[in-house]
PDB file of C-alpha atoms in Angstrom:
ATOM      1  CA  UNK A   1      39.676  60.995 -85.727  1.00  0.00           C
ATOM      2  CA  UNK A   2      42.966  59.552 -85.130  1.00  0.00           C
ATOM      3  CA  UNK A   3      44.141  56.621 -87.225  1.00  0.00           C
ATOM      4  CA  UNK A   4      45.396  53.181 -85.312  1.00  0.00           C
ATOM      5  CA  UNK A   5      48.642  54.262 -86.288  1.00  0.00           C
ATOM      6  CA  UNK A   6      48.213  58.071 -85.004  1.00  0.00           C
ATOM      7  CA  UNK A   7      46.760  56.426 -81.908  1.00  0.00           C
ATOM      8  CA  UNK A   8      49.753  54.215 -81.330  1.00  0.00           C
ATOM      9  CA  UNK A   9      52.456  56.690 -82.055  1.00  0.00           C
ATOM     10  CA  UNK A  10      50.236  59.069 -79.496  1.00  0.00           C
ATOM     11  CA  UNK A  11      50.071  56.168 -76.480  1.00  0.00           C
ATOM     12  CA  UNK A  12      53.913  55.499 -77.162  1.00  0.00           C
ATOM     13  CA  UNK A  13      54.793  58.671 -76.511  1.00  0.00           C
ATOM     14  CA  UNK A  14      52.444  59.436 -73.016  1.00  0.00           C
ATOM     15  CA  UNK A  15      53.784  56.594 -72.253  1.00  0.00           C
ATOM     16  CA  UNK A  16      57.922  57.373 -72.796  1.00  0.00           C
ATOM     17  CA  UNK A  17      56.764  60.828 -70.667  1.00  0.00           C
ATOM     18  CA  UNK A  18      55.835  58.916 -67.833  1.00  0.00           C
ATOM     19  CA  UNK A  19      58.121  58.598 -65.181  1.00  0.00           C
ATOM     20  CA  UNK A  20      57.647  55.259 -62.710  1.00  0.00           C
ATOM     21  CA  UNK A  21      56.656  56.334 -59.334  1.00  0.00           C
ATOM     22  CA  UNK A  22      59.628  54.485 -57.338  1.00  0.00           C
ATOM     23  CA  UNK A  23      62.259  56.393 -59.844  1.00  0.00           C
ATOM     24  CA  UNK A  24      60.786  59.066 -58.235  1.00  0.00           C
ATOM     25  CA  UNK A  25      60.866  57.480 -54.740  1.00  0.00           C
ATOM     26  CA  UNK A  26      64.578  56.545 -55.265  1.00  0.00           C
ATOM     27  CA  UNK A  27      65.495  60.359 -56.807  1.00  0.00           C
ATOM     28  CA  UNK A  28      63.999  61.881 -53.787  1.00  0.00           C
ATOM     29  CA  UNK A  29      65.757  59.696 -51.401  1.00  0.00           C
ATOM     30  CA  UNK A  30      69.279  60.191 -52.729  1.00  0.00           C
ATOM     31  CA  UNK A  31      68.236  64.319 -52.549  1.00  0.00           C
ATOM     32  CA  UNK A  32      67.349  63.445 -49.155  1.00  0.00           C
ATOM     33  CA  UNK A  33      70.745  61.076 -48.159  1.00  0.00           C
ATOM     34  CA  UNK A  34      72.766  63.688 -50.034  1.00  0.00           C
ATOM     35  CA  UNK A  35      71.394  67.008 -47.673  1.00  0.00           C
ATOM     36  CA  UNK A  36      71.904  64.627 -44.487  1.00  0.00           C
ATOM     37  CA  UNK A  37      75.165  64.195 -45.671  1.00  0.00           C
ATOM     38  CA  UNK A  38      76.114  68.029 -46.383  1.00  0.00           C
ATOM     39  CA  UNK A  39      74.250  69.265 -43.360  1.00  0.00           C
ATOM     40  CA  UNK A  40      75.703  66.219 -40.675  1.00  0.00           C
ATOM     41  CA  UNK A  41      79.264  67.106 -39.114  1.00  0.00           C
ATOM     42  CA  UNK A  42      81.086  63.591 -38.428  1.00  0.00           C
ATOM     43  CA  UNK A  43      83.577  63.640 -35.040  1.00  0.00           C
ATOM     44  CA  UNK A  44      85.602  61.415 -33.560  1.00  0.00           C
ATOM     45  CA  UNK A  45      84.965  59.390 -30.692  1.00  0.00           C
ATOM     46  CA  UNK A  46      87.572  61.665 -28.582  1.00  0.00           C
ATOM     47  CA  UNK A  47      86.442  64.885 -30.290  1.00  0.00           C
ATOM     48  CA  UNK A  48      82.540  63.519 -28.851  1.00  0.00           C
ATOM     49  CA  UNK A  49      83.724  63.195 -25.780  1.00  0.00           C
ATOM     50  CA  UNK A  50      85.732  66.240 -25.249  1.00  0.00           C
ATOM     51  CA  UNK A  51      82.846  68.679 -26.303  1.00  0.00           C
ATOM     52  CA  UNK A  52      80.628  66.621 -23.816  1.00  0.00           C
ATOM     53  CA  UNK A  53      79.825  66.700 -20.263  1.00  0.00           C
ATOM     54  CA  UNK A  54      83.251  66.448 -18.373  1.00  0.00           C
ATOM     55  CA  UNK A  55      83.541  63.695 -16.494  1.00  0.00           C
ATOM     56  CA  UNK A  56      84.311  63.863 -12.583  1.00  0.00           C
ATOM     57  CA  UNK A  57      87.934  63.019 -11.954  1.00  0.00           C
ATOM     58  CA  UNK A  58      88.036  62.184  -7.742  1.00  0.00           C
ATOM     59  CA  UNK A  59      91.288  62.500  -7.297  1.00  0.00           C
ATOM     60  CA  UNK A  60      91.314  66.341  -8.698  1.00  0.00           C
ATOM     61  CA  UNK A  61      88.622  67.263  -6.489  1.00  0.00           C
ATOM     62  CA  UNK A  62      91.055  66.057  -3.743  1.00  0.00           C
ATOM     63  CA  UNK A  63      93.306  67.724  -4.510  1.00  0.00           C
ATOM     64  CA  UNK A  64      91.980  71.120  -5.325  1.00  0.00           C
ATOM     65  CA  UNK A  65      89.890  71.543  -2.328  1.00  0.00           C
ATOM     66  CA  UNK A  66      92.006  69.586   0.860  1.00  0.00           C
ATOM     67  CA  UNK A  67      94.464  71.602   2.147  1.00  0.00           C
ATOM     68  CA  UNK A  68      93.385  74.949  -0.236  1.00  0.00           C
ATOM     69  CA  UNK A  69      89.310  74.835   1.298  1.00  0.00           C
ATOM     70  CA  UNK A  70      88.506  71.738   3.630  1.00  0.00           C
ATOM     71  CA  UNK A  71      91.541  72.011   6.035  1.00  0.00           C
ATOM     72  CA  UNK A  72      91.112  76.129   6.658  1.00  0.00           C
ATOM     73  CA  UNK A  73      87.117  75.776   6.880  1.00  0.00           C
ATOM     74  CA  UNK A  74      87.769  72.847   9.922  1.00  0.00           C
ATOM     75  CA  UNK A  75      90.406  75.098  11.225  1.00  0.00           C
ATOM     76  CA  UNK A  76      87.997  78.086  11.758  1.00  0.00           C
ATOM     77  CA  UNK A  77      85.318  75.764  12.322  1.00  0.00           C
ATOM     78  CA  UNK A  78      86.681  73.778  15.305  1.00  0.00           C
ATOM     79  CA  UNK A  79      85.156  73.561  18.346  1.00  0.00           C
ATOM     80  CA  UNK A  80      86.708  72.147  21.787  1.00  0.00           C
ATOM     81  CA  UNK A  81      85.651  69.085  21.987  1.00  0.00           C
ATOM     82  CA  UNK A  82      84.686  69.226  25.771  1.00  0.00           C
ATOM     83  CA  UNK A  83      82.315  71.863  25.276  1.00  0.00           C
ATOM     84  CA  UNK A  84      80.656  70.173  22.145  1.00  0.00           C
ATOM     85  CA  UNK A  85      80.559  66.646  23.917  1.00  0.00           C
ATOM     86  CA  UNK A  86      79.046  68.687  26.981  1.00  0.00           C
ATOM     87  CA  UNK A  87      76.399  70.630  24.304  1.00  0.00           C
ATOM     88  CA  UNK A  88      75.855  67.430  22.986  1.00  0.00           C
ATOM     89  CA  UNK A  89      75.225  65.519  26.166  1.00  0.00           C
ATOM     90  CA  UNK A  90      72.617  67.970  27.370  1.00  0.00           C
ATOM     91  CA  UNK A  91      70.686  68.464  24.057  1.00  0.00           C
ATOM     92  CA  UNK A  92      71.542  66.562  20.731  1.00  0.00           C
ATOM     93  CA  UNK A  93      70.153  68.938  18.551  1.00  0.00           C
ATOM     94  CA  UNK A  94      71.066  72.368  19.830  1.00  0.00           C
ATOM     95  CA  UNK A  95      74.123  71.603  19.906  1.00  0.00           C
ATOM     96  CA  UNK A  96      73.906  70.147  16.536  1.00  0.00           C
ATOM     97  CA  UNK A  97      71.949  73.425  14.963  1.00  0.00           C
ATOM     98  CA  UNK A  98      74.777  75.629  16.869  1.00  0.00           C
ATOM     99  CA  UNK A  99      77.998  73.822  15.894  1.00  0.00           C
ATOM    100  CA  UNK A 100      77.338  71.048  13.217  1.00  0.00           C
ATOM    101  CA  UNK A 101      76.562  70.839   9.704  1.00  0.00           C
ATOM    102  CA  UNK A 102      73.770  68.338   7.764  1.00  0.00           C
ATOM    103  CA  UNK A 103      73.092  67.418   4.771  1.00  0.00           C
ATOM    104  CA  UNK A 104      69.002  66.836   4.624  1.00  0.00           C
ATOM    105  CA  UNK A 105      68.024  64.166   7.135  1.00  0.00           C
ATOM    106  CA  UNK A 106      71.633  62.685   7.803  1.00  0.00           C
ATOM    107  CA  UNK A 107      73.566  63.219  10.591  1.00  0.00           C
ATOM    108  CA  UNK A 108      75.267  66.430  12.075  1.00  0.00           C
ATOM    109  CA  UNK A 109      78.949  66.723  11.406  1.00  0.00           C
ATOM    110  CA  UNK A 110      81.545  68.857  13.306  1.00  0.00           C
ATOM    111  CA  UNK A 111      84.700  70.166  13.247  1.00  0.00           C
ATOM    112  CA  UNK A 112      86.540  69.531  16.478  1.00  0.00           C
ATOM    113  CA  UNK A 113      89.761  69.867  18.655  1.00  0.00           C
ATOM    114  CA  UNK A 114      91.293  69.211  21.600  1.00  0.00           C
ATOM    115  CA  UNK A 115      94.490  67.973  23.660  1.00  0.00           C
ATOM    116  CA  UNK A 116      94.612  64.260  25.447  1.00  0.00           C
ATOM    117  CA  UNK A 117      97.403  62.043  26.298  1.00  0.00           C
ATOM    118  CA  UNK A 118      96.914  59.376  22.759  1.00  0.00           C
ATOM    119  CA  UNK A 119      96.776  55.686  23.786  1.00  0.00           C
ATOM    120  CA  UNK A 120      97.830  52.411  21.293  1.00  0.00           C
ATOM    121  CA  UNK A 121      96.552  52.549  17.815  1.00  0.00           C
ATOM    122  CA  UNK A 122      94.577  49.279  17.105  1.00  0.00           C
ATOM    123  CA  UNK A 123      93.026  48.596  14.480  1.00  0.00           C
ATOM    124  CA  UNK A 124      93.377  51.663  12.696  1.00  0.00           C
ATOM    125  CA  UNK A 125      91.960  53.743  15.666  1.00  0.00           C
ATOM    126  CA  UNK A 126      93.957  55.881  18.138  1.00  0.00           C
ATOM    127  CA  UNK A 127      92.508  56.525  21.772  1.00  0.00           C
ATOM    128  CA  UNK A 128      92.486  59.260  23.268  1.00  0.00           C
ATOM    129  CA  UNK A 129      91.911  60.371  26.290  1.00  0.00           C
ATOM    130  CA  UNK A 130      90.683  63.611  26.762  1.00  0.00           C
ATOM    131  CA  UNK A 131      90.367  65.813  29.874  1.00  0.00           C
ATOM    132  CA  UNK A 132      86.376  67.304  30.630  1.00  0.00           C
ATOM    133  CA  UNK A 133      84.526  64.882  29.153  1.00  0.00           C
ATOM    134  CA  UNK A 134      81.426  63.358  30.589  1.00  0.00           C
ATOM    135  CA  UNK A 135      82.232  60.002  32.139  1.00  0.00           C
ATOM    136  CA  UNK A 136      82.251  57.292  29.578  1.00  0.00           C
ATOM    137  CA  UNK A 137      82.832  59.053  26.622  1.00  0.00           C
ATOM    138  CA  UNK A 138      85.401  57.682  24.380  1.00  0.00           C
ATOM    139  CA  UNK A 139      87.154  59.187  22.002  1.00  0.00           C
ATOM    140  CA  UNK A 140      89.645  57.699  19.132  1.00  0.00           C
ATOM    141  CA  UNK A 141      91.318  59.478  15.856  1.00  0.00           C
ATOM    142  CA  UNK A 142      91.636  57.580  12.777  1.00  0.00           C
ATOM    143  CA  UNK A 143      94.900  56.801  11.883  1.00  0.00           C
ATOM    144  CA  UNK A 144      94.298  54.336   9.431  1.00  0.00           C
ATOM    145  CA  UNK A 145      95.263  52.853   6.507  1.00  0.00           C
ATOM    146  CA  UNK A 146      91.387  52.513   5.816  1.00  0.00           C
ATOM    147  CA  UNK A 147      90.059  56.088   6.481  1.00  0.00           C
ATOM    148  CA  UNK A 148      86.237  55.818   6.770  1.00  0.00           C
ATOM    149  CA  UNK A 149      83.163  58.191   6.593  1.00  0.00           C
ATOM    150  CA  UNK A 150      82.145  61.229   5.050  1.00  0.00           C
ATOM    151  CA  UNK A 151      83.363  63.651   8.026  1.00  0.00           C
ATOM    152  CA  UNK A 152      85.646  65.906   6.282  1.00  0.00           C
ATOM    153  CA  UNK A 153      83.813  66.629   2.751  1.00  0.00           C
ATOM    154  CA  UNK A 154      80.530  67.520   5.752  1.00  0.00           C
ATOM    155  CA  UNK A 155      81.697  69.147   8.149  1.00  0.00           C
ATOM    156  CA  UNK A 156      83.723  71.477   5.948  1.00  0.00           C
ATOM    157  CA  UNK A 157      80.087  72.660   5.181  1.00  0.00           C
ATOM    158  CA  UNK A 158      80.273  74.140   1.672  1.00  0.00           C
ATOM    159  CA  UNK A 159      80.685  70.695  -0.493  1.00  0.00           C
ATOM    160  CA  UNK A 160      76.815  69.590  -0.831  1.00  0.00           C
ATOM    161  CA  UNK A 161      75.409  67.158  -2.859  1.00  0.00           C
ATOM    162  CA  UNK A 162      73.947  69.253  -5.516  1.00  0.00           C
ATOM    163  CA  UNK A 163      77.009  70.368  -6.645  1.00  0.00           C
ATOM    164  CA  UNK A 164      77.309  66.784  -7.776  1.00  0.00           C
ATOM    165  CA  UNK A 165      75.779  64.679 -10.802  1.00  0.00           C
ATOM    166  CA  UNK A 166      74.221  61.893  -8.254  1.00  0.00           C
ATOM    167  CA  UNK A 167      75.384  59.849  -4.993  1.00  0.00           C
ATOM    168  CA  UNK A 168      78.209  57.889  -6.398  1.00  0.00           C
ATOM    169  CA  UNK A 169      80.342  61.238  -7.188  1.00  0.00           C
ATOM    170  CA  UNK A 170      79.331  62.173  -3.837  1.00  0.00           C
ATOM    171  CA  UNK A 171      80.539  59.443  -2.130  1.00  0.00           C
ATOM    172  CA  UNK A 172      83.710  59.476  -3.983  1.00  0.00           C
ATOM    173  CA  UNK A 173      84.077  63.197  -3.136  1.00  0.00           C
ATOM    174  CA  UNK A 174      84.444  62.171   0.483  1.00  0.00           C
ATOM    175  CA  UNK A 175      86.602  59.077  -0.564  1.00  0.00           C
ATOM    176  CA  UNK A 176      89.009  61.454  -2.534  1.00  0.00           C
ATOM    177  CA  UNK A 177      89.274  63.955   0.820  1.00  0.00           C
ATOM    178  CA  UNK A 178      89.897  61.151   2.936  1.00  0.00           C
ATOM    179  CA  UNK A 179      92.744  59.752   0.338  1.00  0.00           C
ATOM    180  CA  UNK A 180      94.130  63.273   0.344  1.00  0.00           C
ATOM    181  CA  UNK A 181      94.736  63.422   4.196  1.00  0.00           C
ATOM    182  CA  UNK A 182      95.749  60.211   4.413  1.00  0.00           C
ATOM    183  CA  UNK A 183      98.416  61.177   2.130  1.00  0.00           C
ATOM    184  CA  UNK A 184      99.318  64.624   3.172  1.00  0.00           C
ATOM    185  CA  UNK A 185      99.316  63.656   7.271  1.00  0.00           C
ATOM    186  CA  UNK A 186      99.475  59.786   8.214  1.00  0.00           C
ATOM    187  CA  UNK A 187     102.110  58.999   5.576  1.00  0.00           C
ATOM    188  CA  UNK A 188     104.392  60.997   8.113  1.00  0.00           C
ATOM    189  CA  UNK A 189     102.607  60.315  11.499  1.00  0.00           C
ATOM    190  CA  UNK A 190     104.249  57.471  13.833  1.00  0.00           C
ATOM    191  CA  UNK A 191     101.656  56.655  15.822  1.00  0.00           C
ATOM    192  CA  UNK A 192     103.141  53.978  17.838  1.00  0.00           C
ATOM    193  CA  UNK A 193     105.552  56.442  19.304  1.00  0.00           C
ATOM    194  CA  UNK A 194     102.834  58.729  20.062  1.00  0.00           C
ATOM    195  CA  UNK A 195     101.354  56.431  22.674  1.00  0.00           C
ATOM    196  CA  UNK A 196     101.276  57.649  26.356  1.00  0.00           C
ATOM    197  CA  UNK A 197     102.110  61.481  24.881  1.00  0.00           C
ATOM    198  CA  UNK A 198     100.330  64.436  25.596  1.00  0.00           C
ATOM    199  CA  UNK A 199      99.087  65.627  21.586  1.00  0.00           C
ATOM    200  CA  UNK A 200      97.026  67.963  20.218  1.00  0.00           C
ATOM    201  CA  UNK A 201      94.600  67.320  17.173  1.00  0.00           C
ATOM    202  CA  UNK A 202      92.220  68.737  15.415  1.00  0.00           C
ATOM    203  CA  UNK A 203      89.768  66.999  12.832  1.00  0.00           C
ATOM    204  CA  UNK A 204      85.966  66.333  12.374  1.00  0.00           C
ATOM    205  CA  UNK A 205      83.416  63.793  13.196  1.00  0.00           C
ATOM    206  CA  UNK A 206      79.944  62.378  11.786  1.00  0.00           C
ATOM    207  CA  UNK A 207      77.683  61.984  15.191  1.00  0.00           C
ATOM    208  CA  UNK A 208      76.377  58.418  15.706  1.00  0.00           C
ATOM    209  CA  UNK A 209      76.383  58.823  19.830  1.00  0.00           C
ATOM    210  CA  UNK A 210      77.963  61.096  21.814  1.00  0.00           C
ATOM    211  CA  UNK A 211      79.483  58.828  23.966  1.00  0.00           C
ATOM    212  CA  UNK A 212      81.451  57.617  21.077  1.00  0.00           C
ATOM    213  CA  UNK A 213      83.717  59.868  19.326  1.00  0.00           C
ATOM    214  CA  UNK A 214      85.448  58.477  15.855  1.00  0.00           C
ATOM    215  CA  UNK A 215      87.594  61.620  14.415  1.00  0.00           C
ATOM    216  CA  UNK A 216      88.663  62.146  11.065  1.00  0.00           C
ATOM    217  CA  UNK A 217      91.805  64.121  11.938  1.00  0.00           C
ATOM    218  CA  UNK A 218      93.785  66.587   9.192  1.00  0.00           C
ATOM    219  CA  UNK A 219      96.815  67.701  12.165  1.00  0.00           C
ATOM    220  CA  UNK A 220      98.328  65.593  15.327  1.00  0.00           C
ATOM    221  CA  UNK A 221     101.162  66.748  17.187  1.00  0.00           C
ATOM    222  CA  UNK A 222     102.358  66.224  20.104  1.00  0.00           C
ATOM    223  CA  UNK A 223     102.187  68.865  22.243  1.00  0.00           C
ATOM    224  CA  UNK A 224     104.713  70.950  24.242  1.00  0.00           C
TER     225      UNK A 224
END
């Protein structure tokens, strides 16, 4: 049997062997903190946002697709406008399955042109009257500044909204088109002197009614 003393030495040292449970605790959490830290790569905010998503940029997408893809897919697209006000006149959406473009439910566009003698720009709006056309129909070219609608970036039928991260790029897609025309053709166009000349144009238009014709033009001249 042990002695008191024996006994006491014995409990003294069980007891210098024990280790407290939260030095345990706080050993394992620094092993922990310490392979977060080896294993954790730190970046900069700019390196973050360069390896992420890129962000759409408007302005480039104007410029990259205007005059190298929107302007030659109207071109080959465009239909006299007589005939398509005619198609359109006798049935909306044959003529809209044969020479328009839509995006889901919204409205056919189409890529148009024709020859008229071009009225007084008001408003931002140039008439023009056009020979063939069912009586009534009127017909006006945008000449801005304000360009509106979504005519161009539709009717050039190969920009859809998929290809886009929701509605707002979208919509600014069309904005940046618009900008881009506005910039490569009415910065030169007098329209004022235009008025009472015979021109020629070529463009595209979002149907509303086909009594009213609001082109988005990317060439006027006047004609020979």
């Amino acid at each position: 049997m042990s002695t008191p003393t024996e006994a006491q030495e014995h409990a003294g040292s069980a007891s210098r062997r024990r280790i407290p449970a939260r030095w345990i605790a706080a050993a394992l959490g620094a092993l922990l903190l310490a392979a977060i830290g080896f294993s954790t790569q730190y970046r900069s905010t700019e390196s973050a946002a360069a390896s992420g998503p890129k962000r759409f940029d408007p302005a480039a997408f104007g410029a990259q697709n205007y005059e190298s893809k929107v302007v030659p897919a109207i071109e080959k697209k465009a239909v006299e406008l007589p005939v398509l006000v005619r198609a359109l006149a006798a049935d909306k959406d044959a003529a809209g399955e044969r020479y328009g473009v839509r995006q889901g439910t919204g409205p056919y566009s189409f890529a148009v042109k024709g020859t008229g003698e071009a009225g007084t720009a008001k408003s931002g709006l140039m008439p023009v009257t056009v020979p063939d056309l069912p009586e009534g129909t009127r017909v006006s070219l945008q000449v801005g500044p304000a360009i509106n609608g979504t005519a161009l970036r539709d009717a050039a039928g190969y920009i859809t909204f998929g290809q886009f991260l929701n509605q707002v790029e979208y919509a600014d897609a069309a904005t940046a088109l618009n900008n881009q025309m506005r910039q490569k053709l009415l910065t030169t166009l007098d329209a004022p002197s235009l008025a009472g000349k015979k021109i020629t144009f070529v463009g595209a238009f979002s149907l509303l009614s086909p009594s009213v014709v609001t082109i988005t033009p990317i060439s006027i001249e006047e004609a020979s």
